Amino acid sequence: MSPELSEEMYRRIYRLIKRQIDPRVIANTLNIPLRTVESIIGRFGRTSPDELTSDTGLDSKETTEKGFLDIYNYPKTRYSIIQLVGTLTKEYVNQFNDELEKISATAIKALAIRMSDLSSIDSDGAGVLIKYFEHFHAHGKYFALLDPSSELEASLNTLKVTETIPIFGTERAFEEAAFSHRSPGTIKR
């Protein structure tokens, strides 16, 4: 392992590679140089993420037993998609909050949080979602949730997130709503 990256960072990179995430997206998500990501992939001694197995030196069993939150940023032309994988609980709220803070400072006009791979959320996670919905709304930007997993829907209802934040099943439905919505405080074409 390289002294400049922590063991947790290697674990995150490994999980991203296993999920067949493009190296450019990994570099963007983790805010590390693309060369570093490519070098780490090369150190695994494999060229294809399909060929990676749990015997590469990282104990994936340990990683899956603990909760985790991976945040993938997929910037588009007018909006951005943030994909959450893992659990959005008190332990990971600061990590998520930092990512949303960075994104809210950019020129994007809309943000969707893809939740299809999120296994659980608690009141702290819901609080951050509602806080940033209100922040985006106050700045004339659009904020929505995208494709929550079936396990997550009950939690979102219980936490009253569904009463505040719009939820869409597809990215296309989100984009149409974000850029055709005419109510005050949201973006216009």
Short mmCIF file of C-alpha atoms in Angstrom, two decimals:
data_model
loop_
_atom_site.label_atom_id
_atom_site.label_comp_id
_atom_site.label_asym_id
_atom_site.label_seq_id
_atom_site.Cartn_x
_atom_site.Cartn_y
_atom_site.Cartn_z
CA MET A 1 0.00 0.00 0.00
CA SER A 2 1.09 3.52 -0.72
CA PRO A 3 1.80 5.65 2.37
CA GLU A 4 -0.32 8.55 1.03
CA LEU A 5 -3.57 6.53 0.92
CA SER A 6 -5.22 5.03 3.97
CA GLU A 7 -6.36 1.42 4.18
CA GLU A 8 -9.97 2.65 4.13
CA MET A 9 -9.28 4.47 0.85
CA TYR A 10 -7.96 1.25 -0.66
CA ARG A 11 -11.09 -0.53 0.53
CA ARG A 12 -13.29 2.11 -1.09
CA ILE A 13 -11.35 1.87 -4.35
CA TYR A 14 -11.61 -1.92 -4.25
CA ARG A 15 -15.40 -1.76 -3.73
CA LEU A 16 -15.73 0.68 -6.62
CA ILE A 17 -13.67 -1.55 -8.90
CA LYS A 18 -15.74 -4.60 -7.90
CA ARG A 19 -18.89 -2.65 -8.84
CA GLN A 20 -17.30 -2.02 -12.26
CA ILE A 21 -17.23 1.74 -11.81
CA ASP A 22 -15.20 3.52 -14.48
CA PRO A 23 -11.74 4.60 -13.18
CA ARG A 24 -12.49 8.24 -14.12
CA VAL A 25 -15.60 8.18 -11.92
CA ILE A 26 -13.60 6.59 -9.10
CA ALA A 27 -11.00 9.35 -9.33
CA ASN A 28 -13.69 12.04 -9.40
CA THR A 29 -15.66 10.47 -6.54
CA LEU A 30 -12.68 10.02 -4.24
CA ASN A 31 -10.99 13.25 -5.34
CA ILE A 32 -7.73 11.53 -6.24
CA PRO A 33 -5.75 11.63 -9.48
CA LEU A 34 -6.79 9.25 -12.26
CA ARG A 35 -3.18 8.03 -12.48
CA THR A 36 -3.35 6.94 -8.85
CA VAL A 37 -6.53 4.96 -9.49
CA GLU A 38 -5.03 3.35 -12.59
CA SER A 39 -1.86 2.53 -10.65
CA ILE A 40 -3.87 0.84 -7.90
CA ILE A 41 -5.84 -1.15 -10.47
CA GLY A 42 -2.52 -2.18 -11.97
CA ARG A 43 -1.22 -3.24 -8.54
CA PHE A 44 -4.14 -5.59 -8.23
CA GLY A 45 -2.53 -7.27 -11.25
CA ARG A 46 -5.75 -7.33 -13.22
CA THR A 47 -6.94 -5.29 -16.16
CA SER A 48 -10.65 -6.02 -15.80
CA PRO A 49 -12.76 -5.43 -12.70
CA ASP A 50 -14.56 -8.72 -13.57
CA GLU A 51 -11.35 -10.60 -12.80
CA LEU A 52 -10.94 -9.16 -9.31
CA THR A 53 -11.64 -11.51 -6.44
CA SER A 54 -11.57 -11.16 -2.67
CA ASP A 55 -8.07 -12.69 -2.54
CA THR A 56 -6.45 -9.47 -3.79
CA GLY A 57 -5.31 -8.58 -0.31
CA LEU A 58 -8.32 -6.63 0.88
CA ASP A 59 -10.62 -8.45 3.23
CA SER A 60 -14.03 -7.75 1.65
CA LYS A 61 -15.80 -9.85 4.28
CA GLU A 62 -14.72 -7.40 6.98
CA THR A 63 -15.88 -4.48 4.84
CA THR A 64 -19.36 -5.86 4.28
CA GLU A 65 -19.92 -6.64 7.94
CA LYS A 66 -19.35 -3.02 8.94
CA GLY A 67 -21.60 -0.26 7.70
CA PHE A 68 -20.21 2.00 5.03
CA LEU A 69 -21.24 4.80 2.73
CA ASP A 70 -19.80 5.26 -0.72
CA ILE A 71 -20.76 8.40 -2.61
CA TYR A 72 -20.41 8.50 -6.40
CA ASN A 73 -20.71 11.80 -8.24
CA TYR A 74 -21.93 11.65 -11.85
CA PRO A 75 -21.83 15.22 -13.17
CA LYS A 76 -23.99 15.96 -16.21
CA THR A 77 -24.27 19.14 -18.26
CA ARG A 78 -27.00 20.91 -16.27
CA TYR A 79 -27.33 18.69 -13.23
CA SER A 80 -25.55 16.07 -11.19
CA ILE A 81 -26.47 12.63 -9.89
CA ILE A 82 -25.10 11.49 -6.54
CA GLN A 83 -25.33 7.73 -6.05
CA LEU A 84 -25.27 6.46 -2.49
CA VAL A 85 -24.20 2.91 -1.70
CA GLY A 86 -24.33 1.54 1.83
CA THR A 87 -26.04 3.17 4.79
CA LEU A 88 -26.89 6.81 5.39
CA THR A 89 -26.70 6.81 9.18
CA LYS A 90 -25.29 9.03 11.90
CA GLU A 91 -21.76 7.64 11.41
CA TYR A 92 -21.68 8.80 7.77
CA VAL A 93 -23.70 12.04 7.88
CA ASN A 94 -20.58 14.24 7.99
CA GLN A 95 -19.11 12.52 4.91
CA PHE A 96 -22.40 13.01 3.02
CA ASN A 97 -22.76 16.58 4.26
CA ASP A 98 -19.24 17.44 3.02
CA GLU A 99 -20.03 16.05 -0.43
CA LEU A 100 -23.30 17.98 -0.65
CA GLU A 101 -21.55 21.14 0.49
CA LYS A 102 -19.01 20.83 -2.35
CA ILE A 103 -21.73 20.18 -4.91
CA SER A 104 -23.98 23.00 -3.73
CA ALA A 105 -21.12 25.44 -4.36
CA THR A 106 -20.95 24.47 -8.04
CA ALA A 107 -22.98 25.89 -10.92
CA ILE A 108 -25.25 22.88 -11.30
CA LYS A 109 -28.93 23.71 -11.48
CA ALA A 110 -30.31 20.44 -10.14
CA LEU A 111 -29.20 17.49 -8.02
CA ALA A 112 -30.67 14.01 -7.71
CA ILE A 113 -29.67 11.57 -5.00
CA ARG A 114 -29.84 8.02 -6.41
CA MET A 115 -30.81 5.71 -3.56
CA SER A 116 -31.25 2.34 -5.28
CA ASP A 117 -28.19 0.89 -3.51
CA LEU A 118 -28.79 2.48 -0.13
CA SER A 119 -29.77 -0.17 2.41
CA SER A 120 -30.84 2.04 5.33
CA ILE A 121 -31.30 5.60 6.51
CA ASP A 122 -31.82 7.05 9.97
CA SER A 123 -33.19 10.38 11.20
CA ASP A 124 -29.75 12.03 10.93
CA GLY A 125 -29.47 11.01 7.26
CA ALA A 126 -33.01 12.21 6.60
CA GLY A 127 -32.18 15.50 8.30
CA VAL A 128 -29.27 16.13 5.93
CA LEU A 129 -31.47 15.38 2.91
CA ILE A 130 -34.14 17.82 4.08
CA LYS A 131 -31.53 20.46 4.98
CA TYR A 132 -30.06 20.38 1.48
CA PHE A 133 -33.46 20.24 -0.18
CA GLU A 134 -34.27 23.52 1.60
CA HIS A 135 -30.82 24.95 0.78
CA PHE A 136 -31.14 24.14 -2.92
CA HIS A 137 -34.74 25.42 -2.99
CA ALA A 138 -33.68 28.71 -1.37
CA HIS A 139 -31.02 29.18 -4.08
CA GLY A 140 -33.38 28.46 -6.97
CA LYS A 141 -31.97 24.98 -7.58
CA TYR A 142 -33.81 21.68 -7.83
CA PHE A 143 -33.18 18.76 -5.43
CA ALA A 144 -34.84 15.35 -5.58
CA LEU A 145 -34.42 11.70 -4.69
CA LEU A 146 -34.09 9.06 -7.36
CA ASP A 147 -35.14 5.43 -7.32
CA PRO A 148 -35.08 4.53 -3.61
CA SER A 149 -34.85 0.81 -2.94
CA SER A 150 -38.01 -0.92 -1.80
CA GLU A 151 -36.47 -1.46 1.65
CA LEU A 152 -35.84 2.26 1.94
CA GLU A 153 -39.32 3.47 0.99
CA ALA A 154 -40.87 2.61 4.38
CA SER A 155 -38.08 4.45 6.20
CA LEU A 156 -38.47 7.51 3.98
CA ASN A 157 -42.21 7.54 4.73
CA THR A 158 -41.68 7.09 8.47
CA LEU A 159 -39.07 9.88 8.54
CA LYS A 160 -41.47 12.11 6.55
CA VAL A 161 -38.91 12.68 3.81
CA THR A 162 -41.50 11.84 1.15
CA GLU A 163 -43.67 14.74 2.35
CA THR A 164 -40.89 17.24 1.61
CA ILE A 165 -38.59 16.01 -1.16
CA PRO A 166 -39.82 14.89 -4.60
CA ILE A 167 -38.98 11.30 -5.54
CA PHE A 168 -38.59 9.99 -9.09
CA GLY A 169 -38.22 6.49 -10.47
CA THR A 170 -36.02 7.41 -13.42
CA GLU A 171 -33.35 9.96 -14.26
CA ARG A 172 -35.38 11.11 -17.25
CA ALA A 173 -38.45 11.87 -15.10
CA PHE A 174 -36.20 13.80 -12.71
CA GLU A 175 -34.62 15.83 -15.53
CA GLU A 176 -38.01 16.69 -17.05
CA ALA A 177 -39.36 17.85 -13.70
CA ALA A 178 -36.21 19.77 -12.81
CA PHE A 179 -36.13 21.77 -16.01
CA SER A 180 -39.83 22.33 -16.61
CA HIS A 181 -40.91 23.09 -13.02
CA ARG A 182 -42.32 26.61 -12.68
CA SER A 183 -43.00 26.97 -8.96
CA PRO A 184 -41.16 29.74 -7.05
CA GLY A 185 -37.74 28.89 -5.69
CA THR A 186 -36.91 26.31 -8.32
CA ILE A 187 -35.01 26.59 -11.55
CA LYS A 188 -36.50 27.56 -14.86
CA ARG A 189 -35.32 26.77 -18.36
#
